[in-house]
mmCIF file of C-alpha atoms in Angstrom:
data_model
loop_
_atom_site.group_PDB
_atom_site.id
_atom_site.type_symbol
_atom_site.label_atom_id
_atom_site.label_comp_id
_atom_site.label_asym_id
_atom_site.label_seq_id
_atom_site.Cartn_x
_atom_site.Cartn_y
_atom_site.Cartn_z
ATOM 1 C CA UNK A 1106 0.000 0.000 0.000
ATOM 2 C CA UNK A 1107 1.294 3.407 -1.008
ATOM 3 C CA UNK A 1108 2.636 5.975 1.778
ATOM 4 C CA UNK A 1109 0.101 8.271 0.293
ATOM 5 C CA UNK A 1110 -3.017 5.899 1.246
ATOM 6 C CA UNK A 1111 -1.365 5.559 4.832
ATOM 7 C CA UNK A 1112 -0.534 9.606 5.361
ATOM 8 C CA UNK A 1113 -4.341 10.161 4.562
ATOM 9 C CA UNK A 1114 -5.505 7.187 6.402
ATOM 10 C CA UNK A 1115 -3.460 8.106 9.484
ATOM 11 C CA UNK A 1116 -5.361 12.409 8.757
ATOM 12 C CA UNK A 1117 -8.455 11.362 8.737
ATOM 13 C CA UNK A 1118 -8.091 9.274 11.815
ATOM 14 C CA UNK A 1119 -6.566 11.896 14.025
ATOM 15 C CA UNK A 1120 -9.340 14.388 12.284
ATOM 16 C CA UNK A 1121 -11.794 12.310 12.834
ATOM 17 C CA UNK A 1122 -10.882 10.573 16.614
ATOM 18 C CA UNK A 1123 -10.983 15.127 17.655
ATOM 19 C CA UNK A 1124 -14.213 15.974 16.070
ATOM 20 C CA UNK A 1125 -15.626 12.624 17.479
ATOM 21 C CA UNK A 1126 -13.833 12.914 20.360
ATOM 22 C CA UNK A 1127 -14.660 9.047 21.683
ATOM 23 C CA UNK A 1128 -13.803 9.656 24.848
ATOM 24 C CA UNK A 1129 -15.839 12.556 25.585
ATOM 25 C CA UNK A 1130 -19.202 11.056 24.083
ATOM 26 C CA UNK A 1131 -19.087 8.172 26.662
ATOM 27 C CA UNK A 1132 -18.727 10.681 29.605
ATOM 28 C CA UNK A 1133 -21.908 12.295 28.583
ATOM 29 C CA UNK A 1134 -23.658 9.059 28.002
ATOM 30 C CA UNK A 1135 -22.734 7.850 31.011
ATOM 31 C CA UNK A 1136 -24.282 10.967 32.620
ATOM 32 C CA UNK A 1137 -27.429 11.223 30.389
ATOM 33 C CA UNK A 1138 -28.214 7.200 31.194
ATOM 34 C CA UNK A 1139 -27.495 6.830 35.316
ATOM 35 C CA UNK A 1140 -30.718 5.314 35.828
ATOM 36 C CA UNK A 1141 -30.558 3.107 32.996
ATOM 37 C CA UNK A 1142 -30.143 -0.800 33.449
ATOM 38 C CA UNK A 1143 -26.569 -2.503 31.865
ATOM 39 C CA UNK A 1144 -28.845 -4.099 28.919
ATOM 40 C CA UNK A 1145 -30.352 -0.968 28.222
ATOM 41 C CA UNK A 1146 -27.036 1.114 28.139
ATOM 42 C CA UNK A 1147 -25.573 -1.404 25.610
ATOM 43 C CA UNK A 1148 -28.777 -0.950 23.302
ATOM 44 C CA UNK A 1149 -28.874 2.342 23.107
ATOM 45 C CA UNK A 1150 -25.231 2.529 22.530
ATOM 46 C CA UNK A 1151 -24.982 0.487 19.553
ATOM 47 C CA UNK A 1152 -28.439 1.456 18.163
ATOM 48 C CA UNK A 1153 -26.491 5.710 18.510
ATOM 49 C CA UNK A 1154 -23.376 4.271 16.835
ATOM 50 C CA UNK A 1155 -25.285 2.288 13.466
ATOM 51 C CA UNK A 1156 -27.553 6.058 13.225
ATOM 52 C CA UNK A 1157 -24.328 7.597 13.062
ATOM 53 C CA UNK A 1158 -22.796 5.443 10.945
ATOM 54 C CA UNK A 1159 -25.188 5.533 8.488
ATOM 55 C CA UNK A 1160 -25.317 9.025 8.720
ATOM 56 C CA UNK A 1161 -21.640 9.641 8.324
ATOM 57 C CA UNK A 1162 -21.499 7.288 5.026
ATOM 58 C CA UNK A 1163 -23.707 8.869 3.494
ATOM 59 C CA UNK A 1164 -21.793 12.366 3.779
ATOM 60 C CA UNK A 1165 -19.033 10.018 2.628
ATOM 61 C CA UNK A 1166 -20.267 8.421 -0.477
ATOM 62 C CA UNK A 1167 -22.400 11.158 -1.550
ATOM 63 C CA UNK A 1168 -20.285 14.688 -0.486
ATOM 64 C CA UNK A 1169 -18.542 15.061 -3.570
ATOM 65 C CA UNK A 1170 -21.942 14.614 -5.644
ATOM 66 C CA UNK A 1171 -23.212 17.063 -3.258
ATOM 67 C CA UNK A 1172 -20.779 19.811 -3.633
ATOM 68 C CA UNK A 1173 -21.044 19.633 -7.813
ATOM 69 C CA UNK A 1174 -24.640 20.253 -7.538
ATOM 70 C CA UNK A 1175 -24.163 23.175 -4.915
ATOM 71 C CA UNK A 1176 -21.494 24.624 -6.896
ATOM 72 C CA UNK A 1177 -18.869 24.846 -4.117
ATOM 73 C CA UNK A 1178 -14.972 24.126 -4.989
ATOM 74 C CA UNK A 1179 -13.023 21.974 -2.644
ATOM 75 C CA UNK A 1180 -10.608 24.573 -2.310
ATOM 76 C CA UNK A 1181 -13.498 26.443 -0.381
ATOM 77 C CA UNK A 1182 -14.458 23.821 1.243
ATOM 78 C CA UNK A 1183 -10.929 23.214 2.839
ATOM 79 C CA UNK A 1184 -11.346 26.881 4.144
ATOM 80 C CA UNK A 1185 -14.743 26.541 5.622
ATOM 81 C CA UNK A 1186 -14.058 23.380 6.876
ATOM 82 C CA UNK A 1187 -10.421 24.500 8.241
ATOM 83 C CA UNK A 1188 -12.162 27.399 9.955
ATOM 84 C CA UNK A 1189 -14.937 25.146 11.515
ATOM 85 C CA UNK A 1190 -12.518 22.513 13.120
ATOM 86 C CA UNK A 1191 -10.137 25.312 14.120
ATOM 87 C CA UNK A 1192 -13.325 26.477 16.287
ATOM 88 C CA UNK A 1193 -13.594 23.218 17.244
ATOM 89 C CA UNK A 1194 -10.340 23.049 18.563
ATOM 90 C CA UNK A 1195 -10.288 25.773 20.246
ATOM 91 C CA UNK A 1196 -13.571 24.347 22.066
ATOM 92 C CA UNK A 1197 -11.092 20.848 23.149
ATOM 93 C CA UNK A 1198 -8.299 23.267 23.843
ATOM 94 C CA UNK A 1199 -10.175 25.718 26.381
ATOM 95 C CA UNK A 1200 -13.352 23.534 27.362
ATOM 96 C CA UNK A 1201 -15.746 25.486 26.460
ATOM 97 C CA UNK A 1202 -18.209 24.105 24.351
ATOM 98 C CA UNK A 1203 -20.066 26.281 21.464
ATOM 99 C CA UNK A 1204 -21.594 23.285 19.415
ATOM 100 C CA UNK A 1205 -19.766 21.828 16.889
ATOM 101 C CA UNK A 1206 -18.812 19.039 19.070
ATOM 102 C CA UNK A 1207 -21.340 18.525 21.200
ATOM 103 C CA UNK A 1208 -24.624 19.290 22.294
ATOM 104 C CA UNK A 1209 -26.105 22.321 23.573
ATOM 105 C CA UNK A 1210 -27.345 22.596 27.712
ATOM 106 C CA UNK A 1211 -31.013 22.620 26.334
ATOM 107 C CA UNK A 1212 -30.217 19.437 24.352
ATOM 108 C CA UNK A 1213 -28.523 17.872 27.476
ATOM 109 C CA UNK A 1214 -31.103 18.491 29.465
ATOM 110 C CA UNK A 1215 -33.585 17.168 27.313
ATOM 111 C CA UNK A 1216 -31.253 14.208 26.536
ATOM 112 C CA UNK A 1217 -31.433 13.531 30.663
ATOM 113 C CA UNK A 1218 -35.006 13.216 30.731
ATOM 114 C CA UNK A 1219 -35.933 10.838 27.649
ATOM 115 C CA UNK A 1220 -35.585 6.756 28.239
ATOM 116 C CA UNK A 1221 -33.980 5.990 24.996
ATOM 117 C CA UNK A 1222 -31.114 8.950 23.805
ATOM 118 C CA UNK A 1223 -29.596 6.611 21.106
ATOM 119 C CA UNK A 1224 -31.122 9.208 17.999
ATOM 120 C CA UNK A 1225 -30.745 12.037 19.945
ATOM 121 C CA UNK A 1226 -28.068 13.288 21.057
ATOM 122 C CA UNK A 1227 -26.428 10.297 21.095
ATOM 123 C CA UNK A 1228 -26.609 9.666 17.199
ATOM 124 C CA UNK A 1229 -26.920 13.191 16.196
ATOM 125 C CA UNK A 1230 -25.304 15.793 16.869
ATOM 126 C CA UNK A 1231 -23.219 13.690 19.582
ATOM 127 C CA UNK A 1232 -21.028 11.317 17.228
ATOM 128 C CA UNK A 1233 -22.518 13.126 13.898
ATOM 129 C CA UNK A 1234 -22.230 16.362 14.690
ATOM 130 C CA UNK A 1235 -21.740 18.956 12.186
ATOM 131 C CA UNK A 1236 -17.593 18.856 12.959
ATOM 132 C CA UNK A 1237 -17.696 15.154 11.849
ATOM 133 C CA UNK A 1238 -20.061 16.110 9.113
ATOM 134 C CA UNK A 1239 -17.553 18.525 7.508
ATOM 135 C CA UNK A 1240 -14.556 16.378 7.859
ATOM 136 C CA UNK A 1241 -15.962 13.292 6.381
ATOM 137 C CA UNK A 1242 -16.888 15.663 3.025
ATOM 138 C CA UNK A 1243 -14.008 17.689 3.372
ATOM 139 C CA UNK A 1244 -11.578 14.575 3.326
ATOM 140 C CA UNK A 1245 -13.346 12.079 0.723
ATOM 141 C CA UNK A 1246 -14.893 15.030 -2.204
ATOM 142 C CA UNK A 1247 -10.694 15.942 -2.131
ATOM 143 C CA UNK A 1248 -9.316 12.150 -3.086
ATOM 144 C CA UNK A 1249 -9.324 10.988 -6.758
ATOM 145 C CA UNK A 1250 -8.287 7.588 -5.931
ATOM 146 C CA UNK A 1251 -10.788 4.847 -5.217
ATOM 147 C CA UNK A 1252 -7.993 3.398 -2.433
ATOM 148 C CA UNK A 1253 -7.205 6.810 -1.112
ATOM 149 C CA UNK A 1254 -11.087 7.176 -0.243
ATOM 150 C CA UNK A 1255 -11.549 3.790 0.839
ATOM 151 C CA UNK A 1256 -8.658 4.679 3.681
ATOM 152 C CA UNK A 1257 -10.685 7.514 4.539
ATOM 153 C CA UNK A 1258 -13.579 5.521 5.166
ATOM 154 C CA UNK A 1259 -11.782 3.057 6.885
ATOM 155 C CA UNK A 1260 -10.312 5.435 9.252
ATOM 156 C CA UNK A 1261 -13.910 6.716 9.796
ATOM 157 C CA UNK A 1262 -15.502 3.256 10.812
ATOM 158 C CA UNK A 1263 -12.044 2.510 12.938
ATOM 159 C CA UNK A 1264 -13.420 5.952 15.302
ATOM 160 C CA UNK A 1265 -16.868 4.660 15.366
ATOM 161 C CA UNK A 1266 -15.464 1.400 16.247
ATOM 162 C CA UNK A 1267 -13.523 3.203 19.224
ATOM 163 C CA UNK A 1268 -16.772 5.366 20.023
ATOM 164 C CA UNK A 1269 -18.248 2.125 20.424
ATOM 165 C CA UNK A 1270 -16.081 0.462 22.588
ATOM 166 C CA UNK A 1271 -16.065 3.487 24.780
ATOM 167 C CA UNK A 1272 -19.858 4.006 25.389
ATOM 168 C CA UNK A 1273 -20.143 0.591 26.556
ATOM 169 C CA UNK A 1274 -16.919 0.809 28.862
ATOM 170 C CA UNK A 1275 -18.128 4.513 29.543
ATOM 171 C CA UNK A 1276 -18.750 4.524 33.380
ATOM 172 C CA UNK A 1277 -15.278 2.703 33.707
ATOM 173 C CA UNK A 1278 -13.711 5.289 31.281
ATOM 174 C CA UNK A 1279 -15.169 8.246 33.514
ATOM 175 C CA UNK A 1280 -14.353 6.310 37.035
ATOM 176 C CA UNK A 1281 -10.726 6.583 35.833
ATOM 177 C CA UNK A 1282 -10.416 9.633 33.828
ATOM 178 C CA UNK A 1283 -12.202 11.980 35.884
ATOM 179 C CA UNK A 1284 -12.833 15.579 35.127
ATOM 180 C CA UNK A 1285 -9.311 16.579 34.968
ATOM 181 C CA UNK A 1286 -8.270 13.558 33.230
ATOM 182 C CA UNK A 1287 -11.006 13.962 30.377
ATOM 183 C CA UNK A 1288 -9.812 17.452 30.467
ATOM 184 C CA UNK A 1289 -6.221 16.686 29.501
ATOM 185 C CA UNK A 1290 -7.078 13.793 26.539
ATOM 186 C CA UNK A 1291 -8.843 16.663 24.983
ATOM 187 C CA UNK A 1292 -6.780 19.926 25.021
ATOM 188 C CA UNK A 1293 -3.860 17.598 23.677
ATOM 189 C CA UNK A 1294 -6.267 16.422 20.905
ATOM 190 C CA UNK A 1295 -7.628 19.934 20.379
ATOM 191 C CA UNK A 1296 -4.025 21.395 19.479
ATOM 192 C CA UNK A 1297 -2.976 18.675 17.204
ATOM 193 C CA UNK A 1298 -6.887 19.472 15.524
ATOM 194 C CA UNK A 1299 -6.234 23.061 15.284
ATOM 195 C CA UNK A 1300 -2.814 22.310 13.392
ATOM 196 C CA UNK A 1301 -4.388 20.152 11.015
ATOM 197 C CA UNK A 1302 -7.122 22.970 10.901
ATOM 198 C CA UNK A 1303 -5.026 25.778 9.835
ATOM 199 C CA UNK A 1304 -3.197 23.372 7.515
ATOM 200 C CA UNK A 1305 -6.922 22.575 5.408
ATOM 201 C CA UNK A 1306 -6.830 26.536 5.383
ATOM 202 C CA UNK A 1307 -3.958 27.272 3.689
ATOM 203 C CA UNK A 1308 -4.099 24.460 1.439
ATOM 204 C CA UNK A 1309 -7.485 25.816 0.890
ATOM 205 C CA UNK A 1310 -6.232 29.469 -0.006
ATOM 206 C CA UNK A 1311 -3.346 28.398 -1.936
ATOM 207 C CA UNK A 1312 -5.508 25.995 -4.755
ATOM 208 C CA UNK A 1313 -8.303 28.926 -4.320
ATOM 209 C CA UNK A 1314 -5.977 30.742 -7.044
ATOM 210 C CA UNK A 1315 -6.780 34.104 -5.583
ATOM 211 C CA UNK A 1316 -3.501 34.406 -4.501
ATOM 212 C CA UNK A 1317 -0.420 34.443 -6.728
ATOM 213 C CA UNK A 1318 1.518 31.287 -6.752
ATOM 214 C CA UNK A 1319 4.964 31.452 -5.170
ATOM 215 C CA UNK A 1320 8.078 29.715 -7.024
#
């Protein structure tokens, strides 16, 4: 396999494992479902990954076809989508949470109080928020190989695999982590995010072709 299907393989992962962020989903789930029993917890946890995944593919599959009809260039979607997960970035890096991650207090709350959260928030905007969203059209409308995509995708389902994993361990994950511990995982995923952010920007700018190329 090429290095250039393992570089992109190994991007979208780390894009995708921040604007995900695995880790951070289970704490909230295990939050939002105290009260529920063990056998619910693992239903609604697999029944919030498959939404999600289904969700995500079809952003996958279907982005590129999606931007030709809407008449936007990838090179402006590498800006957008640079600016969006540098904003989410700076939400990992700081804390403080303004939506593209996760979900607002009203959604929380209203998370809290229904039986089964696997749609929502737990699907959407949780694990397919509109971070994850942006990535997953933002990495496969740029490939023109077939293999190149097909890492991208692959790197995709490996995070959902992870989120999985983690909302059914996500009580344990929390015991252990704790708040400061959570805390940590994700300012040291938001900064390598917010690299890779400002990197889709200039990239973005620089096959825009409103700047003059530099020999």
């Amino acid at each position: 396999m090429s290095s250039g299907v393992w570089e992109t393989g190994l991007l979208a992962f780390t894009t995708f494992f921040a604007t995900v962020s695995p880790i951070d989903v289970a704490a909230l789930f295990a939050a939002m479902t105290m009260t529920a029993s063990s056998g619910h917890k693992r239903a609604m946890a697999v029944k919030g990954v498959l939404i999600a995944t289904g969700i995500l593919l079809v952003f996958a599959l279907f982005g590129k076809w999606l931007l030709s009809h809407l008449g936007i260039t990838v090179a402006a979607l590498r800006t957008a989508g640079g600016i969006l997960l540098f904003l989410i970035a700076l939400d990992m890096v700081f804390a403080k949470p303004f939506g593209g991650t996760s979900a607002t207090e009203e959604e929380k709350e209203e998370g809290v109080q229904k039986e089964d959260i696997s749609v929502f928030p737990l699907a959407t905007p949780l694990i397919a928020g509109p971070g994850t969203m942006g990535a997953v059209i933002l990495l496969t409308a740029e490939q023109d190989s077939y293999l190149i995509e097909a890492a991208v995708i692959a790197a995709l389902l490996l995070v959902l695999a992870i989120t999985l994993v983690c909302l059914l361990a996500a009580a344990k994950i929390q015991n252990f982590l704790g708040i400061t511990g959570l805390n940590v995982v994700s300012r040291v995923i938001g900064v390598l995010l917010a690299a890779l952010a400002v990197q889709f920007i200039f990239d973005g700018i620089r096959t825009s072709g409103l700047l003059p190329s530099v020999s």
